[in-house]
Amino acid sequence: MAEIVKGETGDWEIVIGMEVHAQITSQSKLFSGAATAFGAEPNSQVSFVDAAMPGMLPVLNQYCVEQAIRTGLGLNAQINMTSVFERKNYFYPDLPQGYQISQFQHPIVGEGEIEIDLSDGTVKPIRIERLHMEQDAGKSLHDQHPTKSFVDLNRSGTALMEIVSRPDIRGAEEAAAYLSKLRMILRYLGTCDGNMDEGSMRADVNLSMRRVGEEKLGTRCEIKNVNSIKAVQMAIAYESRRQVEVLENGGTIKQETRLWDPAKGETRSMRSKEEAHDYRYFPDPDLLPLVLQPQLVEKIEASLPELPDQKKHRFMSEFGLGAYDASVLIAERSRADFFEQAAKGRNAKLVANWLLNELLALLNKEGKSIAESPISAAHLGQLVGLISDNTISGKIAKDVFADMFASGKDASQIVEEKGLKQVTDTGAIEKTIDEVLAENADKVGEFRSGKDKLFGFFVGQVMKKSGGKLNPSAVNDILMAKLKS
Amino acid sequence: MSIDKEIVRKVAGLARLSLSESDLERFTPQVAGIVKWVEMLGEVNTENVAPLANVVNVDLKLRPDIISDGGYQDKILANAPESMEGFFVVPKVVE
């Protein structure tokens, strides 16, 4: 579903490629033994390697390499058995080495592909160009002092994966879907926590415009500092309009880096970055090429978890769920696990309904995650079991559910304590019906002389008298028989 | 590749070196000489020869993912011309 920007002179197509920086989940840094935890005292998680003290040498973290391979496999990508670390040279106060150790000509992961799910129910493949490992820089704070910047190197040297897509993305919705799916895959794999607000996943958007029908790509701008999915969508909306305006007024787009300003809702040129764009990459003489053993890649491949799309397709075929329900259930691994646990031995479709329509809605309202749910997966399954075997009616189940959520008790206990068990005993049902008919003898007469609509009234009275505990279909059958006799 | 004054000026700029016009006059032939000397290697036929990454026959050594370093903020900041509350303090570098 390509998004079209309507210009003064015709329709324009948005063409986007994304560069996502994902912090690798690891205890220690890519080339040093300093810790990576978020939010520590400034400069307390810095080794002499990270501070680029003279003579210090980088030593590569084995686990980070495995995480990059795992991610590559999760992106259905080619793993390159030989990759090379190079130095990307530029100056900035939060980069003490004066260069970033990155991979350039020979990344560890090559071409891959993931599927994104769009709101109209369609699925679109997005090609991945590459994934490479690199060091993160430190952090600069500019708002602490009128004339000074403060530098914290805790993040310096933390392992990143840069994941580069092909320019296959055609608008804000697809960009958001791509980021969501990528984050889901990283979280399933456990290779990145995907927290955009802590900066452990960051996106740069490369955007260009071309007239609909044109094959050739236009000149692109790289938009930085887009730190949430919402910001990505807003930046794309702004930048696509800006470029169309420039092009339609006879201007040309300059290839440049632009900064997204969330406060002003606009992108603006980062002039100082221009001249620094000559990075003079060369192989890092401190590091030999990284050569992988095929056994390592095979071992990681064998240990991969079921990935979101595989899980979605299995939920659809195994449990008979629709594509939409399945995609909501797999959006978080913990949610999918909860569902599978609850559905074990139960009516899975009914479990999915209760989970999606009742439990998730209520958790959402209370700002709780599924891990904090007062109703456990086993308890939800039990509730559905009680509905399926006619112990309670669907209507009573709603009250039991509310009680379970409030008290944390299980369904059987509540049904037992409150005497909510559905009455299926014909004798008891008949007795209640007889009472209702006796109390409403006039209405019975009206019904028999043709006022069929009164049937609902009798059902209502019977259910009311019994506190909703009578089995509804038995009530219907017996009541009809008695009225017609 | 021929090295002229503009290339030397650009490379110096990227390396944050300030060179005067007379410095450029002096260094341009020197840099050109170095590059020309290295270019002599181009006389060797390297077709079908893989690039050599190192001259010692060893593999890249990896380390396990264990926290074994850091935790010495005072030492990291010891040489800093200016620091405050655990941060390095530098002239403002924001646009």
Coordinates of C-alpha atoms in Angstrom, one line a residue:
Chain A
M1 CA 0.0 0.0 0.0
A2 CA 2.2 2.8 -1.2
E3 CA 1.4 6.2 0.2
I4 CA 1.1 8.9 -2.4
V5 CA 1.9 12.5 -1.8
K6 CA -0.3 14.7 -3.9
G7 CA 1.7 17.6 -5.3
E8 CA 0.7 20.7 -7.4
T9 CA 1.9 19.0 -10.5
G10 CA 1.1 15.4 -9.9
D11 CA 1.5 12.4 -7.6
W12 CA 4.7 11.5 -5.8
E13 CA 5.9 8.2 -4.3
I14 CA 7.8 8.0 -1.1
V15 CA 10.9 5.8 -1.1
I16 CA 12.4 4.8 2.2
G17 CA 15.4 2.7 3.3
M18 CA 16.0 2.4 7.1
E19 CA 19.2 2.0 9.1
V20 CA 18.4 0.7 12.5
H21 CA 21.0 0.6 15.3
A22 CA 20.2 -2.1 17.8
Q23 CA 22.2 -2.5 21.0
I24 CA 23.3 -6.1 21.3
T25 CA 22.1 -7.6 24.6
S26 CA 25.3 -8.6 26.4
Q27 CA 26.9 -8.3 29.8
S28 CA 30.1 -6.6 28.6
K29 CA 31.1 -4.4 25.7
L30 CA 32.1 -5.3 22.2
F31 CA 35.9 -4.9 22.7
S32 CA 36.2 -4.6 26.5
G33 CA 35.1 -6.2 29.8
A34 CA 33.3 -3.1 31.1
A35 CA 29.6 -3.5 32.0
T36 CA 26.8 -2.3 29.6
A37 CA 23.8 -1.8 32.1
F38 CA 21.7 1.3 31.4
G39 CA 21.5 4.2 33.8
A40 CA 24.8 3.7 35.8
E41 CA 26.8 6.6 37.4
P42 CA 28.6 8.5 34.6
N43 CA 31.9 7.1 33.5
S44 CA 31.6 4.2 36.0
Q45 CA 31.3 1.5 33.3
V46 CA 34.4 2.6 31.3
S47 CA 37.6 0.6 30.8
F48 CA 40.8 2.1 29.5
V49 CA 40.0 0.5 26.1
D50 CA 36.7 2.4 26.0
A51 CA 38.4 5.6 27.0
A52 CA 41.0 5.1 24.2
M53 CA 44.0 5.3 26.5
P54 CA 47.3 4.9 24.6
G55 CA 48.4 1.3 24.1
M56 CA 45.0 -0.3 24.9
L57 CA 43.9 -3.1 22.5
P58 CA 40.4 -4.3 21.6
V59 CA 39.5 -7.9 22.2
L60 CA 36.3 -9.1 20.6
N61 CA 33.4 -10.4 22.7
Q62 CA 32.5 -14.0 21.5
Y63 CA 28.9 -13.6 22.7
C64 CA 28.3 -10.5 20.7
V65 CA 29.4 -12.3 17.6
E66 CA 27.0 -15.1 18.3
Q67 CA 24.2 -12.6 18.9
A68 CA 24.9 -11.0 15.5
I69 CA 24.8 -14.4 13.8
R70 CA 21.6 -15.2 15.6
T71 CA 20.0 -12.0 14.4
G72 CA 21.2 -12.6 10.9
L73 CA 19.6 -16.0 10.9
G74 CA 16.4 -14.5 12.3
L75 CA 16.4 -12.0 9.4
N76 CA 16.6 -15.0 6.9
A77 CA 20.0 -13.6 5.9
Q78 CA 23.3 -14.9 4.6
I79 CA 26.0 -15.3 7.2
N80 CA 29.4 -14.2 6.0
M81 CA 32.1 -16.7 7.2
T82 CA 34.7 -14.0 7.0
S83 CA 34.1 -10.4 8.1
V84 CA 36.5 -7.5 8.7
F85 CA 36.5 -4.7 11.3
E86 CA 37.5 -1.3 9.9
R87 CA 38.0 2.1 11.4
K88 CA 35.5 4.9 10.5
N89 CA 37.3 8.1 11.3
Y90 CA 35.6 11.3 12.6
F91 CA 36.0 13.6 15.5
Y92 CA 33.5 14.2 18.3
P93 CA 34.0 14.6 22.1
D94 CA 32.0 11.4 22.9
L95 CA 34.2 9.3 20.5
P96 CA 37.6 9.2 22.4
Q97 CA 39.3 7.0 19.8
G98 CA 38.7 9.5 17.1
Y99 CA 37.4 6.5 15.1
Q100 CA 34.6 4.0 15.4
I101 CA 35.4 0.3 15.0
S102 CA 32.8 -0.8 12.5
Q103 CA 32.4 -3.2 9.6
F104 CA 32.3 -1.7 6.1
Q105 CA 33.3 -3.7 3.1
H106 CA 32.9 -7.1 4.7
P107 CA 29.9 -7.2 7.2
I108 CA 29.2 -10.3 9.2
V109 CA 25.7 -10.6 7.7
G110 CA 24.6 -10.1 4.1
E111 CA 21.3 -10.1 2.3
G112 CA 18.1 -11.2 4.0
E113 CA 14.3 -10.5 4.0
I114 CA 11.5 -10.0 6.5
E115 CA 7.8 -9.8 6.1
I116 CA 5.8 -6.8 7.4
D117 CA 2.0 -6.9 8.2
L118 CA -0.1 -4.0 7.0
S119 CA -3.4 -2.8 8.3
D120 CA -5.3 -3.9 5.2
G121 CA -4.3 -7.5 6.1
T122 CA -1.6 -7.8 3.4
V123 CA 1.9 -9.0 3.9
K124 CA 4.9 -7.3 2.2
P125 CA 8.5 -8.5 2.0
I126 CA 11.2 -5.9 2.9
R127 CA 14.7 -6.8 1.8
I128 CA 17.6 -6.5 4.2
E129 CA 20.9 -5.3 2.6
R130 CA 23.2 -6.1 5.5
L131 CA 23.9 -6.2 9.2
H132 CA 27.2 -5.3 10.7
M133 CA 28.7 -5.0 14.2
E134 CA 30.1 -1.7 15.5
Q135 CA 30.9 0.2 18.7
D136 CA 28.5 2.8 20.1
A137 CA 29.8 6.2 21.0
G138 CA 29.5 7.9 24.5
K139 CA 26.8 10.4 25.3
S140 CA 27.0 14.2 25.4
L141 CA 24.7 16.3 27.5
H142 CA 24.4 19.9 26.2
D143 CA 21.8 21.3 28.7
Q144 CA 23.8 21.2 31.9
H145 CA 25.9 24.3 31.4
P146 CA 25.6 27.5 29.3
T147 CA 29.1 27.1 27.6
K148 CA 30.1 23.5 28.2
S149 CA 29.0 20.0 27.2
F150 CA 29.2 17.1 29.6
V151 CA 30.5 13.7 28.3
D152 CA 29.7 10.3 29.8
L153 CA 31.5 7.3 28.2
N154 CA 29.5 4.5 29.8
R155 CA 27.9 3.8 26.4
S156 CA 31.2 4.1 24.6
G157 CA 32.2 0.7 23.1
T158 CA 28.8 -1.0 23.7
A159 CA 28.0 -3.4 20.9
L160 CA 25.6 -2.4 18.2
M161 CA 24.2 -4.1 15.2
E162 CA 23.4 -1.8 12.3
I163 CA 20.7 -3.3 10.2
V164 CA 20.3 -1.7 6.8
S165 CA 17.2 -2.3 4.7
R166 CA 16.8 -1.9 0.9
P167 CA 14.7 1.1 -0.2
D168 CA 11.6 -1.1 -0.3
I169 CA 9.5 0.9 2.2
R170 CA 6.8 3.1 0.7
G171 CA 5.5 5.4 3.4
A172 CA 5.0 6.0 7.1
E173 CA 2.7 3.0 7.7
E174 CA 5.2 0.6 6.2
A175 CA 8.1 2.2 8.1
A176 CA 6.2 1.7 11.3
A177 CA 5.3 -1.9 10.4
Y178 CA 9.0 -2.6 9.5
L179 CA 10.2 -1.2 12.8
S180 CA 7.6 -3.1 14.8
K181 CA 8.4 -6.4 13.1
L182 CA 12.1 -5.9 13.4
R183 CA 11.8 -5.1 17.1
M184 CA 9.6 -8.2 17.6
I185 CA 12.1 -10.4 15.9
L186 CA 15.0 -9.0 18.0
R187 CA 13.0 -9.5 21.2
Y188 CA 12.0 -13.1 20.2
L189 CA 15.7 -13.8 19.5
G190 CA 16.8 -12.1 22.8
T191 CA 19.5 -10.2 20.9
C192 CA 18.3 -6.6 21.6
D193 CA 15.7 -5.4 24.1
G194 CA 14.3 -3.0 21.5
N195 CA 13.6 -0.2 24.0
M196 CA 13.6 2.9 21.9
D197 CA 13.1 5.3 24.8
E198 CA 16.3 4.0 26.4
G199 CA 18.1 4.4 23.0
S200 CA 18.8 0.7 22.7
M201 CA 17.1 0.7 19.3
R202 CA 17.4 3.8 17.1
A203 CA 16.3 4.5 13.6
D204 CA 17.7 6.6 10.8
V205 CA 15.4 7.2 7.8
N206 CA 16.7 7.6 4.3
L207 CA 14.0 9.2 2.2
S208 CA 13.6 10.3 -1.4
M209 CA 10.7 11.1 -3.6
R210 CA 9.9 10.2 -7.2
R211 CA 7.0 10.7 -9.5
V212 CA 4.6 7.8 -9.6
G213 CA 5.7 5.5 -12.4
E214 CA 9.3 6.7 -12.4
E215 CA 11.8 3.9 -11.9
K216 CA 14.9 5.9 -11.0
L217 CA 15.5 6.8 -7.4
G218 CA 15.6 10.4 -6.4
T219 CA 18.3 12.0 -4.2
R220 CA 17.8 11.1 -0.6
C221 CA 18.2 12.8 2.7
E222 CA 19.1 10.9 5.9
I223 CA 17.0 11.9 8.9
K224 CA 18.5 11.3 12.3
N225 CA 17.2 11.5 15.8
V226 CA 14.0 9.8 15.2
N227 CA 13.6 7.9 18.5
S228 CA 10.1 6.4 18.4
I229 CA 7.9 4.8 15.9
K230 CA 5.5 7.8 16.2
A231 CA 8.4 10.2 15.5
V232 CA 9.4 8.1 12.4
Q233 CA 5.9 8.5 11.1
M234 CA 5.8 12.2 11.8
A235 CA 9.3 12.8 10.3
I236 CA 8.3 10.9 7.1
A237 CA 5.1 13.0 6.7
Y238 CA 7.1 16.2 7.1
E239 CA 10.1 15.3 5.0
S240 CA 8.1 13.9 2.1
R241 CA 6.1 17.1 1.8
R242 CA 9.2 19.3 2.1
Q243 CA 11.0 17.4 -0.7
V244 CA 7.9 17.6 -3.0
E245 CA 7.7 21.3 -2.4
V246 CA 11.4 21.8 -3.3
L247 CA 11.2 19.6 -6.4
E248 CA 7.9 21.2 -7.7
N249 CA 9.4 24.7 -7.3
G250 CA 12.2 23.7 -9.6
G251 CA 14.7 23.0 -6.9
T252 CA 17.0 20.0 -6.3
I253 CA 17.4 17.9 -3.2
K254 CA 20.8 18.1 -1.7
Q255 CA 22.1 14.8 -0.3
E256 CA 22.5 15.6 3.3
T257 CA 21.9 14.6 6.9
R258 CA 18.9 16.2 8.6
L259 CA 17.9 16.3 12.2
W260 CA 14.3 15.6 13.3
D261 CA 13.2 18.2 15.8
P262 CA 10.3 16.7 17.8
A263 CA 9.5 20.0 19.5
K264 CA 9.1 21.9 16.3
G265 CA 7.8 18.9 14.3
E266 CA 10.3 19.5 11.4
T267 CA 13.6 18.3 9.9
R268 CA 16.5 20.6 9.5
S269 CA 19.9 20.5 7.9
M270 CA 22.9 19.5 10.1
R271 CA 25.5 21.5 8.3
S272 CA 28.5 20.5 10.5
K273 CA 28.1 16.9 9.5
E274 CA 28.7 17.6 5.8
E275 CA 32.5 18.0 5.7
A276 CA 32.9 15.2 8.2
H277 CA 31.3 12.7 5.8
D278 CA 34.7 11.6 4.5
Y279 CA 35.3 8.7 7.0
R280 CA 38.5 7.3 5.4
Y281 CA 37.6 3.7 6.3
F282 CA 40.6 1.3 6.5
P283 CA 41.0 -2.2 8.1
D284 CA 41.7 -1.9 11.9
P285 CA 45.3 -3.0 12.3
D286 CA 44.5 -4.1 16.0
L287 CA 42.0 -6.7 14.8
L288 CA 42.4 -9.7 12.5
P289 CA 39.6 -10.7 10.2
L290 CA 36.8 -12.6 12.0
V291 CA 36.6 -16.1 10.6
L292 CA 33.5 -18.2 11.7
Q293 CA 33.4 -22.0 12.0
P294 CA 30.5 -23.6 10.2
Q295 CA 29.7 -25.6 13.4
L296 CA 29.1 -22.4 15.3
V297 CA 26.6 -21.1 12.8
E298 CA 24.9 -24.5 12.7
K299 CA 24.7 -24.7 16.5
I300 CA 23.1 -21.3 16.7
E301 CA 20.7 -22.1 13.9
A302 CA 19.6 -25.3 15.7
S303 CA 18.9 -23.2 18.9
L304 CA 16.8 -20.5 17.3
P305 CA 13.4 -20.0 18.9
E306 CA 10.2 -20.1 16.9
L307 CA 10.1 -16.7 15.2
P308 CA 7.0 -14.4 15.1
D309 CA 5.9 -15.2 11.6
Q310 CA 6.3 -19.0 12.1
K311 CA 4.3 -18.7 15.3
K312 CA 1.6 -16.7 13.6
H313 CA 1.2 -19.3 10.9
R314 CA 1.2 -22.2 13.4
F315 CA -1.5 -20.4 15.5
M316 CA -3.7 -20.1 12.4
S317 CA -3.3 -23.7 11.3
E318 CA -3.1 -25.4 14.7
F319 CA -5.8 -23.5 16.6
G320 CA -7.9 -22.2 13.7
L321 CA -7.4 -18.6 14.6
G322 CA -7.8 -15.7 12.1
A323 CA -4.8 -13.8 10.8
Y324 CA -5.6 -10.7 12.8
D325 CA -6.1 -12.5 16.2
A326 CA -2.9 -14.5 15.5
S327 CA -0.9 -11.4 14.8
V328 CA -2.1 -9.7 18.0
L329 CA -1.3 -12.8 20.1
I330 CA 2.3 -13.1 18.7
A331 CA 3.1 -9.4 19.0
E332 CA 4.9 -10.2 22.3
R333 CA 6.5 -13.5 23.1
S334 CA 5.1 -13.5 26.7
R335 CA 1.6 -13.0 25.3
A336 CA 1.9 -15.9 22.9
D337 CA 3.3 -18.1 25.6
F338 CA 0.4 -17.1 27.9
F339 CA -2.1 -18.0 25.2
E340 CA -0.5 -21.4 24.5
Q341 CA -0.5 -22.3 28.2
A342 CA -4.1 -21.2 28.7
A343 CA -5.2 -23.0 25.5
K344 CA -3.7 -26.4 26.4
G345 CA -6.5 -28.9 26.3
R346 CA -9.2 -26.2 26.0
N347 CA -11.2 -24.6 23.2
A348 CA -8.4 -22.5 21.8
K349 CA -10.7 -20.1 19.9
L350 CA -12.7 -19.4 23.1
V351 CA -9.4 -18.9 25.0
A352 CA -8.2 -16.4 22.3
N353 CA -11.5 -14.5 22.6
W354 CA -11.3 -14.2 26.4
L355 CA -7.6 -13.3 26.3
L356 CA -7.9 -10.7 23.5
N357 CA -11.3 -9.1 24.3
E358 CA -11.4 -9.3 28.1
L359 CA -8.0 -9.9 29.7
L360 CA -5.8 -7.8 27.5
A361 CA -8.4 -4.9 27.4
L362 CA -8.5 -4.9 31.2
L363 CA -4.7 -5.1 31.6
N364 CA -4.3 -2.3 29.1
K365 CA -6.8 -0.2 31.1
E366 CA -4.8 -0.7 34.3
G367 CA -1.5 -0.2 32.6
K368 CA -0.3 -3.7 33.4
S369 CA 1.8 -6.1 31.3
I370 CA 0.7 -9.7 30.8
A371 CA 3.4 -10.8 33.3
E372 CA 1.6 -8.8 36.0
S373 CA -1.8 -10.3 35.2
P374 CA -3.7 -11.3 38.4
I375 CA -5.3 -14.1 36.3
S376 CA -2.8 -16.7 35.4
A377 CA -2.8 -18.6 32.1
A378 CA -3.9 -21.8 33.9
H379 CA -6.8 -19.9 35.6
L380 CA -8.0 -18.4 32.3
G381 CA -7.9 -21.9 30.8
Q382 CA -9.9 -23.3 33.7
L383 CA -12.5 -20.6 33.3
V384 CA -12.9 -21.4 29.6
G385 CA -13.1 -25.1 30.6
L386 CA -16.0 -24.3 32.9
I387 CA -17.8 -22.6 30.1
S388 CA -17.1 -25.4 27.6
D389 CA -18.5 -28.1 29.9
N390 CA -21.6 -26.1 30.7
T391 CA -20.7 -25.6 34.4
I392 CA -21.3 -21.9 34.0
S393 CA -22.9 -19.8 31.3
G394 CA -21.0 -17.2 29.3
K395 CA -22.9 -14.5 31.1
I396 CA -22.0 -15.8 34.6
A397 CA -18.4 -16.3 33.3
K398 CA -18.1 -12.5 32.9
D399 CA -18.9 -12.0 36.6
V400 CA -16.5 -14.8 37.6
F401 CA -13.8 -13.2 35.3
A402 CA -14.2 -9.8 37.0
D403 CA -14.0 -11.5 40.4
M404 CA -10.9 -13.5 39.3
F405 CA -9.2 -10.3 38.2
A406 CA -9.9 -8.5 41.4
S407 CA -9.2 -11.3 43.9
G408 CA -6.7 -13.5 42.1
K409 CA -8.7 -16.6 43.0
D410 CA -9.3 -19.4 40.5
A411 CA -12.6 -19.8 38.7
S412 CA -13.7 -23.1 40.3
Q413 CA -13.2 -21.6 43.8
I414 CA -15.3 -18.5 42.9
V415 CA -18.1 -20.6 41.3
E416 CA -18.1 -22.9 44.4
E417 CA -18.1 -20.1 46.9
K418 CA -20.8 -18.1 45.3
G419 CA -22.9 -21.1 44.2
L420 CA -22.8 -20.0 40.5
K421 CA -22.8 -23.5 39.1
Q422 CA -25.2 -23.7 36.2
V423 CA -28.3 -25.7 36.9
T424 CA -28.8 -28.4 34.2
D425 CA -31.1 -30.5 36.3
T426 CA -34.3 -30.6 34.4
G427 CA -36.5 -30.9 37.5
A428 CA -35.1 -27.7 39.0
I429 CA -35.4 -25.9 35.7
E430 CA -39.0 -27.0 35.3
K431 CA -39.8 -25.9 38.9
T432 CA -38.6 -22.3 38.3
I433 CA -40.4 -22.2 34.9
D434 CA -43.6 -23.4 36.5
E435 CA -43.4 -20.7 39.2
V436 CA -42.8 -18.0 36.6
L437 CA -45.7 -19.2 34.5
A438 CA -48.0 -19.3 37.5
E439 CA -47.0 -15.7 38.5
N440 CA -47.7 -14.4 35.0
A441 CA -50.9 -16.3 34.0
D442 CA -52.2 -13.3 32.1
K443 CA -49.1 -13.1 29.9
V444 CA -49.3 -16.9 29.3
G445 CA -52.8 -16.3 27.9
E446 CA -51.5 -13.5 25.6
F447 CA -48.7 -15.6 24.3
R448 CA -51.0 -18.5 23.5
S449 CA -53.3 -16.2 21.6
G450 CA -50.4 -15.2 19.3
K451 CA -48.1 -12.7 21.0
D452 CA -44.9 -14.6 20.3
K453 CA -42.7 -11.8 21.3
L454 CA -43.5 -12.5 25.0
F455 CA -41.2 -15.5 24.8
G456 CA -38.2 -13.3 25.6
F457 CA -40.0 -11.9 28.5
F458 CA -40.5 -15.4 30.0
V459 CA -36.9 -16.3 29.5
G460 CA -35.8 -13.1 31.2
Q461 CA -38.0 -13.7 34.2
V462 CA -36.8 -17.3 34.5
M463 CA -33.1 -16.3 34.4
K464 CA -33.8 -13.4 36.8
K465 CA -35.5 -15.7 39.3
S466 CA -32.6 -18.2 39.1
G467 CA -29.8 -15.6 39.3
G468 CA -28.8 -16.5 35.8
K469 CA -27.7 -19.9 36.8
L470 CA -30.0 -22.0 34.7
N471 CA -28.6 -23.5 31.5
P472 CA -30.0 -21.1 28.8
S473 CA -30.6 -23.7 26.1
A474 CA -32.4 -26.0 28.5
V475 CA -34.5 -23.1 29.6
N476 CA -35.4 -22.3 26.0
D477 CA -36.5 -25.9 25.2
I478 CA -38.5 -26.5 28.3
L479 CA -40.2 -23.1 28.3
M480 CA -41.2 -23.5 24.7
A481 CA -42.6 -27.0 25.3
K482 CA -44.6 -25.8 28.4
L483 CA -46.0 -22.7 26.6
K484 CA -47.1 -24.6 23.6
S485 CA -48.7 -27.5 25.6
Chain B
M1 CA 47.3 9.3 -7.6
S2 CA 48.8 12.7 -7.8
I3 CA 48.9 14.7 -4.5
D4 CA 48.3 18.4 -4.8
K5 CA 48.0 21.2 -2.3
E6 CA 44.2 20.9 -2.1
I7 CA 44.3 17.3 -1.2
V8 CA 46.8 18.0 1.6
R9 CA 44.6 20.8 2.8
K10 CA 41.6 18.6 2.9
V11 CA 43.4 15.7 4.6
A12 CA 44.8 18.1 7.2
G13 CA 41.4 19.5 7.8
L14 CA 39.9 16.0 8.4
A15 CA 42.7 15.3 10.9
R16 CA 42.0 18.6 12.6
L17 CA 45.5 20.0 11.7
S18 CA 45.8 23.7 11.0
L19 CA 48.3 24.2 8.2
S20 CA 49.4 27.6 6.9
E21 CA 50.0 28.3 3.2
S22 CA 53.8 28.0 3.7
D23 CA 53.2 24.7 5.6
L24 CA 51.2 23.4 2.6
E25 CA 54.1 24.4 0.2
R26 CA 56.5 22.5 2.4
F27 CA 54.4 19.3 3.1
T28 CA 52.7 18.8 -0.3
P29 CA 55.8 17.4 -2.0
Q30 CA 56.7 15.3 1.0
V31 CA 53.2 13.7 1.1
A32 CA 53.4 13.2 -2.7
G33 CA 56.7 11.5 -2.3
I34 CA 55.4 9.1 0.3
V35 CA 52.4 8.2 -1.8
K36 CA 54.6 7.7 -4.8
W37 CA 57.0 5.5 -2.9
V38 CA 54.1 3.3 -1.7
E39 CA 52.7 3.1 -5.2
M40 CA 55.8 1.2 -6.3
L41 CA 54.0 -1.8 -4.8
G42 CA 51.6 -1.5 -7.8
E43 CA 54.4 -2.9 -10.0
V44 CA 53.9 -6.3 -8.4
N45 CA 51.3 -8.5 -10.1
T46 CA 48.7 -9.4 -7.3
E47 CA 46.1 -10.9 -9.5
N48 CA 44.6 -14.1 -7.8
V49 CA 46.4 -13.2 -4.6
A50 CA 44.1 -12.7 -1.6
P51 CA 44.8 -9.7 0.5
L52 CA 47.0 -10.5 3.4
A53 CA 45.5 -9.5 6.8
N54 CA 48.4 -10.4 8.9
V55 CA 51.9 -11.9 8.6
V56 CA 51.5 -14.2 11.7
N57 CA 49.4 -17.3 11.2
V58 CA 47.0 -16.9 14.1
D59 CA 43.2 -16.5 14.4
L60 CA 41.4 -13.6 15.9
K61 CA 41.2 -14.2 19.7
L62 CA 37.8 -13.8 21.3
R63 CA 36.9 -13.3 24.9
P64 CA 33.9 -14.6 26.9
D65 CA 31.1 -12.1 27.8
I66 CA 32.1 -11.4 31.4
I67 CA 32.3 -8.1 33.2
S68 CA 36.0 -7.9 34.1
D69 CA 36.8 -4.2 33.7
G70 CA 35.6 -0.7 34.4
G71 CA 34.4 0.7 37.8
Y72 CA 37.2 3.2 38.1
Q73 CA 35.6 6.6 37.3
D74 CA 38.4 8.4 39.2
K75 CA 41.1 6.8 37.0
I76 CA 39.1 7.5 33.8
L77 CA 38.8 11.2 34.7
A78 CA 42.3 11.5 36.1
N79 CA 43.8 13.1 33.0
A80 CA 40.8 15.2 32.0
P81 CA 41.5 18.9 31.9
E82 CA 38.1 19.5 33.4
S83 CA 35.4 17.3 35.0
M84 CA 32.3 17.7 37.1
E85 CA 30.1 15.2 38.9
G86 CA 31.7 12.3 37.2
F87 CA 31.4 13.8 33.7
F88 CA 34.1 15.0 31.3
V89 CA 33.5 18.7 30.7
V90 CA 34.3 20.1 27.2
P91 CA 33.6 23.3 25.3
K92 CA 30.0 23.3 24.1
V93 CA 29.6 21.2 20.9
V94 CA 26.0 21.6 20.0
E95 CA 24.4 23.2 16.9

